[in-house]
Short mmCIF file of C-alpha atoms in Angstrom, two decimals:
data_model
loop_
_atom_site.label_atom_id
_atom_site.label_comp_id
_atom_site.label_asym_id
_atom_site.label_seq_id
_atom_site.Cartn_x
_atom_site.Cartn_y
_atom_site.Cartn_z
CA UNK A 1 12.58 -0.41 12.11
CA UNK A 2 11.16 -3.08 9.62
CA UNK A 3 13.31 -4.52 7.33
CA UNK A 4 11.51 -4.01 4.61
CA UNK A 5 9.96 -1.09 3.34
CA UNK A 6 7.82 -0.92 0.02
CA UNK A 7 8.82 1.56 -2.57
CA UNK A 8 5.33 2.69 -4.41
CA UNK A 9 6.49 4.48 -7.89
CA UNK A 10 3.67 7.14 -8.72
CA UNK A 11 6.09 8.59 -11.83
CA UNK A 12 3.97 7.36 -14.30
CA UNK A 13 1.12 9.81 -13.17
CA UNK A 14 2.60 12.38 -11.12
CA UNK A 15 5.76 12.58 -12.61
CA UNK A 16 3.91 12.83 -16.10
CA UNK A 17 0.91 14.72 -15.00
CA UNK A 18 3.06 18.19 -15.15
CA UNK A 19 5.15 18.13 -18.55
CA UNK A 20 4.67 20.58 -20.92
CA UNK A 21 4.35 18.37 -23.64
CA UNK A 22 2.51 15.26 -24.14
CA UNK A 23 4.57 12.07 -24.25
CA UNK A 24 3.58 9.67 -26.12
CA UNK A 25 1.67 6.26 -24.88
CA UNK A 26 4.55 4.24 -26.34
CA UNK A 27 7.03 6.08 -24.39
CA UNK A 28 5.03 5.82 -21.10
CA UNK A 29 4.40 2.13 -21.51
CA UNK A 30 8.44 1.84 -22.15
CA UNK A 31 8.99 3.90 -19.04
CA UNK A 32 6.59 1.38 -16.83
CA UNK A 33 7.99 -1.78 -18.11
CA UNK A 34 11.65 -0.28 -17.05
CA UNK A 35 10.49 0.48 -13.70
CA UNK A 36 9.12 -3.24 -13.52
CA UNK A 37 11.71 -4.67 -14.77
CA UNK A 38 14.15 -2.65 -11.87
CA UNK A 39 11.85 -4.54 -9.21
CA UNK A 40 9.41 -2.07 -9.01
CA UNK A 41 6.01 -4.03 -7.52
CA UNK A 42 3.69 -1.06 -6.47
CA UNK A 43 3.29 1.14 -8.93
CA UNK A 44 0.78 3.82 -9.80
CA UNK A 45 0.54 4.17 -14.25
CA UNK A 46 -2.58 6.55 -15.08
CA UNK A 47 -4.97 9.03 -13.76
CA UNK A 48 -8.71 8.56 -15.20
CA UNK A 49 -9.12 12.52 -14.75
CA UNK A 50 -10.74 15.03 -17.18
CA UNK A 51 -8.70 15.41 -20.36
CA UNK A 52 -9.60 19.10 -20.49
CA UNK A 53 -7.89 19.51 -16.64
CA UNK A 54 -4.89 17.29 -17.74
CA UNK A 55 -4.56 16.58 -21.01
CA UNK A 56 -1.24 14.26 -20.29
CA UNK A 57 -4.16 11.57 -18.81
CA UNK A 58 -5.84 11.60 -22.08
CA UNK A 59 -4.42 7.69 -22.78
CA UNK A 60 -5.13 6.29 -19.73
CA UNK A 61 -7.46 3.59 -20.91
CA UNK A 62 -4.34 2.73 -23.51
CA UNK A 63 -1.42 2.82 -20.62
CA UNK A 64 -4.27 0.50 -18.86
CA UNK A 65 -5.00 -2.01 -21.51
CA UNK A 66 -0.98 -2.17 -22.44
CA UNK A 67 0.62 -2.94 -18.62
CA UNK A 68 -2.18 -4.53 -16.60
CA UNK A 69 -3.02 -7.66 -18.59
CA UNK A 70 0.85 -8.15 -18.22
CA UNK A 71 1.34 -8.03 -14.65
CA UNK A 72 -1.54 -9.83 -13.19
CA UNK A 73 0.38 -9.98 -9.81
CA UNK A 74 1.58 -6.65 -9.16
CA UNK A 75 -0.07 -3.73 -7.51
CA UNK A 76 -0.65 -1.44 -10.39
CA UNK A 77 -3.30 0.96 -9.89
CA UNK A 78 -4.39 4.59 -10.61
CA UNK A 79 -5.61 8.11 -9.44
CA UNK A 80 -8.95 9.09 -9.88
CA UNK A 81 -10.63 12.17 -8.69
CA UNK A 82 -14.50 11.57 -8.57
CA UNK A 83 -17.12 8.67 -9.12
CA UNK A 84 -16.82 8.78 -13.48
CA UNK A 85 -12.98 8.51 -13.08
CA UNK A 86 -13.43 5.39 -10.88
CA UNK A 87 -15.86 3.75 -13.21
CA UNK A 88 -13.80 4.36 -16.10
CA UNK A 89 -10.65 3.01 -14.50
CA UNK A 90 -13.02 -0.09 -13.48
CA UNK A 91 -14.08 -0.54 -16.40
CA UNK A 92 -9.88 -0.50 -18.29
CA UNK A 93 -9.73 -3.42 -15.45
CA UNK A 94 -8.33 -1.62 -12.43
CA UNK A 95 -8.84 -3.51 -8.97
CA UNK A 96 -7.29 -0.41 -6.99
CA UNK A 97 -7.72 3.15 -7.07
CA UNK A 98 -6.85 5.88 -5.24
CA UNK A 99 -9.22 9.05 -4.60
CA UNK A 100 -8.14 12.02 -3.62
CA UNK A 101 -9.35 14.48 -1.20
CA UNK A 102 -7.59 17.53 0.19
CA UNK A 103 -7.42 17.96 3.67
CA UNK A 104 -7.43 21.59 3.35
CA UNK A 105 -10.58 22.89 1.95
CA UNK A 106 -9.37 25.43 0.08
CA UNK A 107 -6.65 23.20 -1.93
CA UNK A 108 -10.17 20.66 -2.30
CA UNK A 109 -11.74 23.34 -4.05
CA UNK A 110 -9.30 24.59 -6.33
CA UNK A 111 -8.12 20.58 -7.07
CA UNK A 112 -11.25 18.97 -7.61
CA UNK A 113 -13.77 22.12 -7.08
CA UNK A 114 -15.84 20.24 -4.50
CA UNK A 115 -16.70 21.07 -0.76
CA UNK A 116 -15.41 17.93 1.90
CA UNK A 117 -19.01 17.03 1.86
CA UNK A 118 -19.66 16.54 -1.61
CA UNK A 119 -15.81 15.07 -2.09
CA UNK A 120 -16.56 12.37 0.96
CA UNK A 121 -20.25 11.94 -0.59
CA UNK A 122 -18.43 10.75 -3.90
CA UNK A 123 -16.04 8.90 -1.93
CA UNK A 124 -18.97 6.68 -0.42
CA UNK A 125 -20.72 6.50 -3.93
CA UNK A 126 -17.93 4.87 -5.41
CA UNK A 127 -17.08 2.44 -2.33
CA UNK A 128 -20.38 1.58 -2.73
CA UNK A 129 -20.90 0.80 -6.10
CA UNK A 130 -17.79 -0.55 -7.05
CA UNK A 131 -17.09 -3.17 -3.67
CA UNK A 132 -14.41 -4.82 -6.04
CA UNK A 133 -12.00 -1.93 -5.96
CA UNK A 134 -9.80 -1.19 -3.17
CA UNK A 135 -9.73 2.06 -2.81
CA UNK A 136 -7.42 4.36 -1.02
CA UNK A 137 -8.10 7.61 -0.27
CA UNK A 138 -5.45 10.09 -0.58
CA UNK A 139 -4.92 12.83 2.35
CA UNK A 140 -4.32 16.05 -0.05
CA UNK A 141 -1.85 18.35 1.59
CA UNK A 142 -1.51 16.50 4.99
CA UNK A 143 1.37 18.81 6.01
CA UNK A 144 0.11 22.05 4.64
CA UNK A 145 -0.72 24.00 1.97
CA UNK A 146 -0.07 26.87 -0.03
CA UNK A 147 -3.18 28.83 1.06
CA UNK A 148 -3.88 27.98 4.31
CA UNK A 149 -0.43 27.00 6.07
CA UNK A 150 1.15 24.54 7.33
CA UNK A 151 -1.09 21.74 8.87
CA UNK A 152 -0.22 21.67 12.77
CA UNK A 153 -2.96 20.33 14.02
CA UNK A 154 -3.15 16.57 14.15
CA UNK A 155 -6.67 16.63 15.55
CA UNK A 156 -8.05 17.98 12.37
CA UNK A 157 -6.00 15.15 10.15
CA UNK A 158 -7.33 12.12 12.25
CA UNK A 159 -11.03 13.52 12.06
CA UNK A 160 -10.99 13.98 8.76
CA UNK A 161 -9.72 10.28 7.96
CA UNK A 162 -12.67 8.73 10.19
CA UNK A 163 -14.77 10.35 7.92
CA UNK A 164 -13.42 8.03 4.97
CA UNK A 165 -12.71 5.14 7.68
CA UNK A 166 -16.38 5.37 8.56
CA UNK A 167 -16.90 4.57 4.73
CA UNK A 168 -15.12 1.71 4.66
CA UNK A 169 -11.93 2.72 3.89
CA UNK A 170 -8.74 1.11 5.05
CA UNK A 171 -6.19 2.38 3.14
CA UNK A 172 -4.46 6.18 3.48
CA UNK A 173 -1.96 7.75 1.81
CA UNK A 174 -0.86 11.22 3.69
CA UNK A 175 0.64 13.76 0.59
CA UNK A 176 2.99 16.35 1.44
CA UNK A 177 1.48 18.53 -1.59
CA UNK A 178 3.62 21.39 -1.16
CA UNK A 179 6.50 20.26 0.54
CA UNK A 180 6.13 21.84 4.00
CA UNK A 181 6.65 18.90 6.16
CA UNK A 182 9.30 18.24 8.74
CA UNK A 183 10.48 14.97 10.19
CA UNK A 184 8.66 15.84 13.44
CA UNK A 185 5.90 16.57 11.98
CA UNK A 186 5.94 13.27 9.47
CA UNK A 187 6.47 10.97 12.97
CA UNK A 188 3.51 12.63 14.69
CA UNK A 189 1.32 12.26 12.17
CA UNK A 190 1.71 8.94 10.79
CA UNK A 191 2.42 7.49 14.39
CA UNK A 192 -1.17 9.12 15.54
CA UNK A 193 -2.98 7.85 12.56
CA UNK A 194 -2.00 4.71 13.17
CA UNK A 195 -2.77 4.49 16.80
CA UNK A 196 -6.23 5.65 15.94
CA UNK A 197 -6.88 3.47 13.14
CA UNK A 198 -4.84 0.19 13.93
CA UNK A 199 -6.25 -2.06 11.09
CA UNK A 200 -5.97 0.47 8.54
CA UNK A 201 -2.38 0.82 5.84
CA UNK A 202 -0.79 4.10 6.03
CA UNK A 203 1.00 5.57 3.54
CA UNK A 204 3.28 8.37 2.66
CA UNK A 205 3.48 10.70 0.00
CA UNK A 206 6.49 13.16 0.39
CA UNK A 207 7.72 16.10 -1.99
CA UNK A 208 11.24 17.65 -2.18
CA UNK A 209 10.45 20.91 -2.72
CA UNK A 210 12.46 21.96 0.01
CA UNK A 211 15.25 19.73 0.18
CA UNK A 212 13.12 17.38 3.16
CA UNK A 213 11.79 14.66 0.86
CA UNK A 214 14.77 11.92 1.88
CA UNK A 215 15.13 13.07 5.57
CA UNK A 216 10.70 13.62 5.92
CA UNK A 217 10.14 9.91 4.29
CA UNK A 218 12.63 8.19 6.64
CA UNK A 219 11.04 9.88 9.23
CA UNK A 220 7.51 8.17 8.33
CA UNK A 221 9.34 4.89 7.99
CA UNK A 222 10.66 5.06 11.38
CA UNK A 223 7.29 5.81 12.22
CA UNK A 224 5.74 2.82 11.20
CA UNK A 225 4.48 3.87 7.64
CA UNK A 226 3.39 0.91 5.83
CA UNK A 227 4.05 2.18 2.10
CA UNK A 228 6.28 5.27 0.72
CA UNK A 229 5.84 7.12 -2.82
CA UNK A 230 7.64 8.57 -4.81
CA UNK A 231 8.69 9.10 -8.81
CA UNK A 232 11.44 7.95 -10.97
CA UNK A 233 14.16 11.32 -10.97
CA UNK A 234 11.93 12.88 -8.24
CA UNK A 235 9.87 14.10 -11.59
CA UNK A 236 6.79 16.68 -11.10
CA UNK A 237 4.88 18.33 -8.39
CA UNK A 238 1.43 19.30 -8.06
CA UNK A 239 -0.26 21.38 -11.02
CA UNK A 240 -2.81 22.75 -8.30
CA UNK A 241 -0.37 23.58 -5.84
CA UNK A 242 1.77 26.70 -6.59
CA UNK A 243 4.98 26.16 -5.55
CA UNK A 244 4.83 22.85 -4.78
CA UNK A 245 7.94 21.47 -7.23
CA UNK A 246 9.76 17.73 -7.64
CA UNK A 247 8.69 14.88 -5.75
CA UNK A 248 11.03 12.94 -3.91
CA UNK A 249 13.38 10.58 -6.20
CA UNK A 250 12.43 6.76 -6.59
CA UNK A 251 16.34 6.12 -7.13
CA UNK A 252 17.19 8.19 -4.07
CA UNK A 253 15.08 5.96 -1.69
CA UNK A 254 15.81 2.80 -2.91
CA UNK A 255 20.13 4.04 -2.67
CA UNK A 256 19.18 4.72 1.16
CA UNK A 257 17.38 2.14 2.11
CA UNK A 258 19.40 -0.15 0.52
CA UNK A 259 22.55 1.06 2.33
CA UNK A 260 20.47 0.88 5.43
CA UNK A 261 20.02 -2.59 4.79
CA UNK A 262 16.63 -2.46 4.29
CA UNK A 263 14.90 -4.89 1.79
CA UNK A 264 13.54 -2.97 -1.20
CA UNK A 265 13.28 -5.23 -3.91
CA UNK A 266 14.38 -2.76 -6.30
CA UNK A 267 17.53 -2.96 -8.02
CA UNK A 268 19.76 0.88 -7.78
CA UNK A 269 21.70 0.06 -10.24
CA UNK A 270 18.74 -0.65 -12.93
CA UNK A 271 16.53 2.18 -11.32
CA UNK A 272 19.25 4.75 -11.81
CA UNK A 273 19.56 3.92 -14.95
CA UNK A 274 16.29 4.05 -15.80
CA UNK A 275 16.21 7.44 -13.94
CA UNK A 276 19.20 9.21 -16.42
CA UNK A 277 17.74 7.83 -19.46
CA UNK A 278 14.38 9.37 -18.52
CA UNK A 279 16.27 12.84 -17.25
CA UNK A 280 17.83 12.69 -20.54
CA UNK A 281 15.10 12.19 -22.77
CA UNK A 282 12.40 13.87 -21.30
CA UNK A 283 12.00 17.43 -20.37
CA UNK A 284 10.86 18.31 -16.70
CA UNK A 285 11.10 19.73 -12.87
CA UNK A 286 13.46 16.63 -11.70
CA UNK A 287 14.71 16.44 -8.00
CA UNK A 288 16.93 13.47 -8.03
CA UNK A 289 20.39 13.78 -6.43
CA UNK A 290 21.94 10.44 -7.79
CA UNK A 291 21.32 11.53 -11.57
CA UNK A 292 24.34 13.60 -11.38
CA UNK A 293 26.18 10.93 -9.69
CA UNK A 294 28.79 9.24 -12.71
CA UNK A 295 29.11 6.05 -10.28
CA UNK A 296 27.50 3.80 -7.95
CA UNK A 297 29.49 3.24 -4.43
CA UNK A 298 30.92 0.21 -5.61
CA UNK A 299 31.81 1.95 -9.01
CA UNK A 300 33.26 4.68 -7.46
CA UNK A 301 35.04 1.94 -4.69
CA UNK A 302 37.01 0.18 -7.85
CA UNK A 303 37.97 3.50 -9.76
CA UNK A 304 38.61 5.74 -6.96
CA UNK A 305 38.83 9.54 -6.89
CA UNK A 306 42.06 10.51 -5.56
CA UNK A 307 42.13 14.33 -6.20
#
C-alpha cells in the first residue's frame, strides 16, 4: 500500500447540498478556510447547479470569488451537472470540474433528467469547448442504486467509462450513491478500472449509509485508488437517491490512515475540531464516529479511563 493517500473533502457541496436550511455564504467560506487550514489540499467548495433544483448552490459564484483567489495552489474545484454549469464555474475562475453522470440510467434520469447519450453528448461539449478545465467525470452510483440494484457487473462499469475516456477524459471518480458497496466489490472495481485504463486517476467516492464507508474506502485504497472523498462529520447524502444517508467522515479517514501510518497531510486533531464545531452549529444527517469521541488517543493515553 502507498504511503500516502489523498484525502479529497467534498463537505462544502455534498455535505451542504442536503440541509434544510440555507447557510449562509459567510459561514461556508468560514467552514472552507477551517478545512484548509487542518491541511486539507483537495477540496471540492460549490456546485454551479440550478438554484431552483438546489437552492443551497445559489452562492456559488460568491463561495468561488471568496476561496479561489486565496489558494492559487490547491486543488479546489466544483460539481457541475451539464454544459451552462461548467461555463459558469469557468467563468467564477474554476480550472477543474467534475461532471456527473449516473451509471445507472434510471438514477441519470431522475438526477440530471437526461438519457447516457445526451449526458455523454454534454460531457464532450464541454471538454471541447472549455480545453482549460480538467474535468472529471463522476461514475453516479458505481455500486448500485436504489432503483435498479446493486451494480454487479463490472463489464457494464468499464464500458461505460470508455465512453468518457474516448472523450478525453482521464480522471474518474466511482460514487457509492446509495451506500450498497462492499469491500469486494470496491477492490474489483477500482482494480479493473485501472487495469483497463492505466493512464487515467481513479477515484473513490464512498457513503456510510450502511455502516461500510471506513471498511469500503480502505478497500479502494488497497486497491490502488488514487484519490478518496469524503465530508467533514460524514455530513449529507444524495437528495436524488432515497435512502442514500451520511457520507463517510473526513475526520474518520484521516484518524485511520494516520494510525496506519499513512501520510495524509491533514492534521486529526484540527479536523476534529473543525468537525464538532460544525456538528454543533449546524443542523444535519452526520455519520462521523469520532464526534462523540471526548479525546484523541493520546488525550485519552495521559488521562486514562480506569472504570
Amino acid at each position: 500500500m502507498e504511503k500516502k493517500v489523498d484525502i479529497i473533502e467534498v463537505g462544502p457541496r455534498d455535505g451542504f447540498q442536503n440541509l434544510k436550511e440555507y447557510l449562509p455564504v459567510k459561514k461556508k467560506i468560514e467552514i472552507i478556510r477551517e478545512l484548509i487550514d487542518s491541511g486539507v489540499k483537495h477540496m471540492q467548495i460549490t456546485s454551479f447547479v440550478s438554484p431552483k433544483a438546489i437552492p443551497q448552490m445559489r452562492d456559488a459564484a460568491e463561495v468561488a470569488k471568496a476561496i479561489l483567489p486565496d489558494y492559487p495552489d490547491l486543488d479546489l474545484f466544483c460539481l457541475v451537472p451539464n454544459y451552462r454549469g461548467a461555463a459558469n464555474a469557468a467563468e467564477a475562475g474554476f480550472r477543474k470540474v467534475a461532471n456527473v453522470i449516473s451509471l445507472s440510467r434510471s438514477h441519470n434520469m431522475a438526477n440530471i433528467r437526461r438519457t447516457h447519450d445526451e449526458s455523454f453528448a454534454e460531457l464532450g461539449k464541454i471538454i471541447n469547448e472549455y480545453p482549460e478545465l480538467t474535468v472529471c467525470l463522476d461514475v453516479a452510483t458505481a455500486f448500485g442504486c436504489p432503483f435498479e440494484g446493486k451494480q454487479r457487473d463490472v463489464k457494464k462499469l468499464i464500458d461505460f467509462e470508455r465512453r468518457g475516456y474516448d472523450l478525453g477524459v482521464r480522471l474518474f471518480n466511482l460514487c457509492d450513491t446509495v451506500g450498497m458497496a462492499d469491500p469486494k466489490q470496491v477492490r474489483e472495481f477500482v482494480t479493473a478500472s485501472k487495469e483497463a485504463f492505466p493512464d487515467a486517476r481513479f477515484e473513490c467516492h464512498i457513503h456510510d449509509t450502511r455502516g461500510m464507508g471506513i471498511v469500503n474506502t480502505l478497500a479502494a485504497v488497497e486497491a490502488g485508488a488514487d484519490g478518496v472523498q469524503s465530508t467533514l462529520g460524514g455530513l449529507g447524502g444524495c437528495p436524488f437517491a432515497p435512502g442514500a444517508s451520511g457520507n463517510t467522515a473526513t475526520e474518520d479517514l484521516v484518524f485511520m490512515f494516520n494510525e496506519m501510518g499513512m501520510e495524509t497531510g491533514i492534521s486529526f486533531k484540527s479536523i476534529l475540531a473543525a468537525a464538532k464545531k460544525e456538528f454543533a452549529e449546524i443542523e444535519g444527517s452526520y455519520s462521523g464516529a469520532n464526534l462523540h469521541v471526548e479525546h484523541t488517543i493520546d488525550e485519552h493515553v495521559e488521562n486514562p479511563c480506569l472504570n
